[in-house]
CSV table of C-alpha atoms in Angstrom, one decimal:
chain,number,residue,atom,x,y,z
Y,1,ALA,CA,-142.9,39.1,73.7
Y,2,GLN,CA,-142.2,42.0,76.1
Y,3,SER,CA,-142.9,42.0,79.4
Y,4,VAL,CA,-142.9,44.4,82.3
Y,5,THR,CA,-143.1,43.5,86.3
Y,6,GLN,CA,-143.0,45.8,89.1
Y,7,LEU,CA,-141.6,44.8,92.5
Y,8,GLY,CA,-143.9,46.0,94.8
Y,9,SER,CA,-147.8,46.6,94.4
Y,10,HIS,CA,-147.2,49.0,97.0
Y,11,VAL,CA,-144.1,50.5,98.5
Y,12,SER,CA,-144.6,53.1,102.0
Y,13,VAL,CA,-141.7,55.4,102.6
Y,14,SER,CA,-141.4,58.0,105.2
Y,15,GLU,CA,-140.8,62.5,104.3
Y,16,GLY,CA,-137.6,62.9,103.3
Y,17,ALA,CA,-137.2,59.6,102.6
Y,18,LEU,CA,-135.4,57.7,99.4
Y,19,VAL,CA,-137.8,56.4,97.1
Y,20,LEU,CA,-137.4,53.3,95.2
Y,21,LEU,CA,-139.5,52.2,92.9
Y,22,ARG,CA,-138.5,48.8,91.2
Y,23,CYS,CA,-139.6,48.3,87.6
Y,24,ASN,CA,-137.9,45.0,85.2
Y,25,TYR,CA,-138.5,44.8,81.5
Y,26,SER,CA,-138.5,41.6,79.1
Y,27,SER,CA,-137.9,42.4,75.7
Y,28,SER,CA,-135.7,41.1,72.5
Y,29,VAL,CA,-134.7,44.2,71.4
Y,30,PRO,CA,-133.4,47.3,72.9
Y,31,PRO,CA,-136.5,49.1,74.1
Y,32,TYR,CA,-137.8,52.2,75.2
Y,33,LEU,CA,-139.1,52.7,78.7
Y,34,PHE,CA,-141.1,54.6,80.6
Y,35,TRP,CA,-142.4,55.5,84.2
Y,36,TYR,CA,-145.8,57.5,84.6
Y,37,VAL,CA,-147.9,58.4,87.4
Y,38,GLN,CA,-151.1,58.2,87.8
Y,39,TYR,CA,-152.9,61.0,90.4
Y,40,PRO,CA,-156.7,59.5,92.0
Y,41,ASN,CA,-159.1,60.4,89.2
Y,42,GLN,CA,-157.0,61.3,86.4
Y,43,GLY,CA,-155.1,60.6,84.1
Y,44,LEU,CA,-151.4,59.2,83.4
Y,45,GLN,CA,-148.3,62.2,83.8
Y,46,LEU,CA,-145.2,61.2,81.9
Y,47,LEU,CA,-142.6,61.3,85.0
Y,48,LEU,CA,-139.5,60.3,82.2
Y,49,LYS,CA,-138.2,58.2,79.7
Y,50,TYR,CA,-135.4,56.1,78.1
Y,51,THR,CA,-134.6,55.7,74.2
Y,52,THR,CA,-131.2,55.8,73.5
Y,53,GLY,CA,-128.1,57.7,74.8
Y,54,ALA,CA,-127.3,58.4,78.7
Y,55,THR,CA,-128.5,55.6,80.6
Y,56,LEU,CA,-129.1,57.8,83.8
Y,57,VAL,CA,-132.7,59.8,82.7
Y,58,LYS,CA,-134.0,62.7,84.6
Y,59,GLY,CA,-137.9,63.9,84.8
Y,60,ILE,CA,-139.3,66.1,86.2
Y,61,ASN,CA,-140.3,66.5,90.4
Y,62,GLY,CA,-136.9,65.4,90.9
Y,63,PHE,CA,-137.1,61.4,89.9
Y,64,GLU,CA,-134.9,59.9,87.5
Y,65,ALA,CA,-134.2,56.4,87.4
Y,66,GLU,CA,-131.3,54.5,85.7
Y,67,PHE,CA,-131.3,52.1,82.1
Y,68,LYS,CA,-129.6,48.8,83.5
Y,69,LYS,CA,-129.6,46.5,80.5
Y,70,SER,CA,-127.4,43.7,81.8
Y,71,GLU,CA,-130.2,43.5,85.1
Y,72,THR,CA,-132.8,44.3,82.3
Y,73,SER,CA,-134.1,47.1,84.8
Y,74,PHE,CA,-135.5,50.5,85.2
Y,75,HIS,CA,-136.1,51.8,88.9
Y,76,LEU,CA,-137.2,55.0,89.4
Y,77,THR,CA,-135.2,57.1,92.4
Y,78,LYS,CA,-135.8,60.2,94.0
Y,79,PRO,CA,-133.6,61.0,96.9
Y,80,SER,CA,-136.4,62.9,99.0
Y,81,ALA,CA,-139.7,62.3,99.5
Y,82,HIS,CA,-142.6,64.5,99.4
Y,83,MET,CA,-146.0,64.3,100.8
Y,84,SER,CA,-147.5,65.5,97.0
Y,85,ASP,CA,-145.3,62.0,95.7
Y,86,ALA,CA,-148.3,59.7,96.7
Y,87,ALA,CA,-150.1,58.4,93.9
Y,88,GLU,CA,-150.1,55.2,91.4
Y,89,TYR,CA,-146.5,54.7,89.4
Y,90,PHE,CA,-146.8,52.9,86.1
Y,91,CYS,CA,-143.4,51.6,84.6
Y,92,ALA,CA,-144.3,50.6,80.8
Y,93,VAL,CA,-141.7,49.6,77.9
Y,94,THR,CA,-142.3,49.7,74.0
Y,95,LEU,CA,-140.4,48.6,71.0
Y,96,ARG,CA,-140.5,52.0,69.1
Y,97,GLN,CA,-141.5,55.5,69.1
Y,98,GLY,CA,-145.3,55.9,68.9
Y,99,GLY,CA,-145.6,51.9,69.4
Y,100,LYS,CA,-148.0,50.6,71.7
Y,101,LEU,CA,-146.9,50.9,75.5
Y,102,ILE,CA,-146.7,47.9,77.7
Y,103,PHE,CA,-147.6,48.7,81.1
Y,104,GLY,CA,-146.5,46.6,84.1
Y,105,GLN,CA,-149.2,46.7,87.3
Y,106,GLY,CA,-147.9,49.3,88.8
Y,107,THR,CA,-146.9,50.2,92.1
Y,108,GLU,CA,-149.2,52.6,94.9
Y,109,LEU,CA,-146.9,54.8,96.9
Y,110,SER,CA,-147.1,55.9,100.0
Y,111,VAL,CA,-145.2,58.9,101.9
Y,112,LYS,CA,-146.1,58.8,105.5
Y,113,PRO,CA,-145.4,62.7,107.5
B,1,GLU,CA,-151.8,73.6,74.5
B,2,ALA,CA,-154.9,71.8,76.2
B,3,GLY,CA,-154.6,68.2,77.0
B,4,VAL,CA,-156.9,65.4,75.8
B,5,ALA,CA,-160.3,65.2,76.5
B,6,GLN,CA,-162.5,63.0,77.3
B,7,SER,CA,-166.5,62.3,78.3
B,8,PRO,CA,-168.4,61.4,80.2
B,9,ARG,CA,-165.8,61.1,83.4
B,10,TYR,CA,-167.8,58.6,84.6
B,11,LYS,CA,-170.7,55.6,83.4
B,12,ILE,CA,-172.7,53.4,85.8
B,13,ILE,CA,-175.0,51.2,83.3
B,14,GLU,CA,-176.4,47.3,83.3
B,15,LYS,CA,-175.7,44.6,82.3
B,16,ARG,CA,-176.3,44.4,78.6
B,17,GLN,CA,-176.6,47.9,77.7
B,18,SER,CA,-174.5,50.0,75.4
B,19,VAL,CA,-172.4,52.5,76.2
B,20,ALA,CA,-170.3,54.8,74.3
B,21,PHE,CA,-167.1,57.1,74.9
B,22,TRP,CA,-165.6,60.1,73.6
B,23,CYS,CA,-162.3,61.3,73.1
B,24,ASN,CA,-160.6,65.0,71.7
B,25,PRO,CA,-156.9,64.7,71.2
B,26,ILE,CA,-154.4,67.4,71.1
B,27,SER,CA,-155.1,69.6,68.4
B,28,GLY,CA,-152.6,68.2,65.7
B,29,HIS,CA,-152.1,64.9,67.4
B,30,ALA,CA,-152.0,62.2,64.4
B,31,THR,CA,-151.9,58.9,67.1
B,32,LEU,CA,-154.9,57.9,68.8
B,33,TYR,CA,-154.9,55.3,71.7
B,34,TRP,CA,-157.9,53.8,73.4
B,35,TYR,CA,-156.2,52.0,76.8
B,36,GLN,CA,-158.5,49.9,79.4
B,37,GLN,CA,-157.2,49.8,83.2
B,38,ILE,CA,-158.9,47.3,84.9
B,39,LEU,CA,-158.8,48.3,89.1
B,40,GLY,CA,-155.5,47.1,90.0
B,41,GLN,CA,-154.0,46.6,86.7
B,42,GLY,CA,-151.5,48.8,84.1
B,43,PRO,CA,-153.3,50.1,80.7
B,44,LYS,CA,-153.8,47.8,78.0
B,45,LEU,CA,-154.0,48.9,74.1
B,46,LEU,CA,-157.5,47.9,73.1
B,47,ILE,CA,-157.0,50.3,69.7
B,48,GLN,CA,-154.4,52.2,67.9
B,49,PHE,CA,-155.3,54.8,64.8
B,50,GLN,CA,-152.6,56.7,63.1
B,51,ASN,CA,-155.2,59.5,61.6
B,52,ASN,CA,-157.9,57.8,60.7
B,53,GLY,CA,-156.6,54.7,60.1
B,54,VAL,CA,-157.2,51.5,62.8
B,55,VAL,CA,-153.1,50.6,63.4
B,56,ASP,CA,-153.2,47.8,65.9
B,57,ASP,CA,-156.6,46.5,67.1
B,58,SER,CA,-155.2,42.8,68.1
B,59,GLN,CA,-156.6,43.3,71.9
B,60,LEU,CA,-160.0,44.7,71.2
B,61,PRO,CA,-163.2,42.2,72.0
B,62,LYS,CA,-164.6,42.9,68.9
B,63,ASP,CA,-167.6,41.1,69.0
B,64,ARG,CA,-168.7,43.7,71.7
B,65,PHE,CA,-166.1,46.6,71.0
B,66,SER,CA,-165.8,48.8,68.4
B,67,ALA,CA,-164.0,52.1,67.7
B,68,GLU,CA,-163.9,54.9,65.3
B,69,ARG,CA,-162.0,57.9,63.9
B,70,LEU,CA,-163.9,59.8,61.9
B,71,LYS,CA,-162.3,63.0,59.9
B,72,GLY,CA,-159.0,61.5,62.3
B,73,VAL,CA,-159.7,64.0,64.9
B,74,ASP,CA,-162.2,63.1,67.7
B,75,SER,CA,-162.7,58.8,68.4
B,76,THR,CA,-165.7,56.7,69.8
B,77,LEU,CA,-165.2,53.8,71.8
B,78,LYS,CA,-168.2,51.9,72.1
B,79,ILE,CA,-169.4,49.3,73.4
B,80,GLN,CA,-172.6,46.8,73.2
B,81,PRO,CA,-173.8,44.8,74.8
B,82,ALA,CA,-171.6,45.4,78.0
B,83,LYS,CA,-170.8,42.8,80.6
B,84,LEU,CA,-169.3,43.1,84.3
B,85,GLU,CA,-165.9,42.6,83.0
B,86,ASP,CA,-165.7,45.7,81.1
B,87,SER,CA,-166.1,47.7,84.0
B,88,ALA,CA,-162.6,49.8,84.5
B,89,VAL,CA,-161.2,52.9,83.5
B,90,TYR,CA,-161.1,54.0,79.7
B,91,LEU,CA,-158.0,55.9,78.7
B,92,CYS,CA,-157.4,57.9,75.5
B,93,ALA,CA,-154.0,58.8,74.7
B,94,SER,CA,-152.2,60.6,71.7
B,95,SER,CA,-148.9,61.7,70.4
B,96,SER,CA,-147.8,63.7,67.8
B,97,ASN,CA,-145.3,60.8,65.6
B,98,ILE,CA,-145.1,62.9,62.9
B,99,HIS,CA,-142.0,61.8,62.4
B,100,PRO,CA,-142.1,58.2,63.5
B,101,GLY,CA,-138.5,56.9,65.7
B,102,SER,CA,-138.9,60.9,67.1
B,103,ILE,CA,-138.0,61.1,71.1
B,104,THR,CA,-140.7,64.0,71.1
B,105,ASP,CA,-143.5,61.3,70.3
B,106,THR,CA,-144.6,61.3,74.2
B,107,GLN,CA,-148.1,59.5,74.4
B,108,TYR,CA,-150.4,62.4,76.9
B,109,PHE,CA,-153.1,60.8,78.0
B,110,GLY,CA,-156.5,62.6,79.2
B,111,PRO,CA,-158.1,62.1,82.8
B,112,GLY,CA,-160.0,59.0,81.9
B,113,THR,CA,-163.6,57.2,81.7
B,114,ARG,CA,-164.6,55.3,84.7
B,115,LEU,CA,-167.1,52.5,83.6
B,116,THR,CA,-169.6,50.4,86.6
B,117,VAL,CA,-171.4,47.6,84.6
B,118,LEU,CA,-173.7,46.9,87.6
């Protein structure tokens, strides 16, 4: 069965610093991978997704993630953090399009001025 | 286009009471999902509909939870009777899924209903 592990339930960075949120997955077949962001009292919004093709995926708000099969990882990065990036971030996996998403436990990102 | 709508946004009930949540997906979306998000955890799928048929309800506690999607559009999720551990945010999502395998089949989430069981 597939699973997702997000390393670090809380990450704090300074404004302008690099953002790195870690995600490792477990899957017996090539997965589809997603990053979602959740602002307080709101639903989840898709940041980016990997299905096939290029392993470096660019998303909204300057975020990107790289699928590394050998490391079973899909870490999320952003070169320069902004105060508006403060939110909860969820990594998710599914084995097929339209299938259920298996979420990690989430990482809360704080951005200090 | 309008997003996924959910109501109510907040609900407080006492244990053993019943409660119902409503979801209106994005127009034309064939697939609808209900997720449960307990505080500090990622969302967990409860049930998935394709049009008005159930695709996956393996994690739905069927002794107390029920869901329906009449006419393949709106959906309701009911809990009866509620337990303390049902306190969570209930998220509804939808996707077009017209062409299975299409990379455009993103799941779009509503704002959720926060349930507190006292």
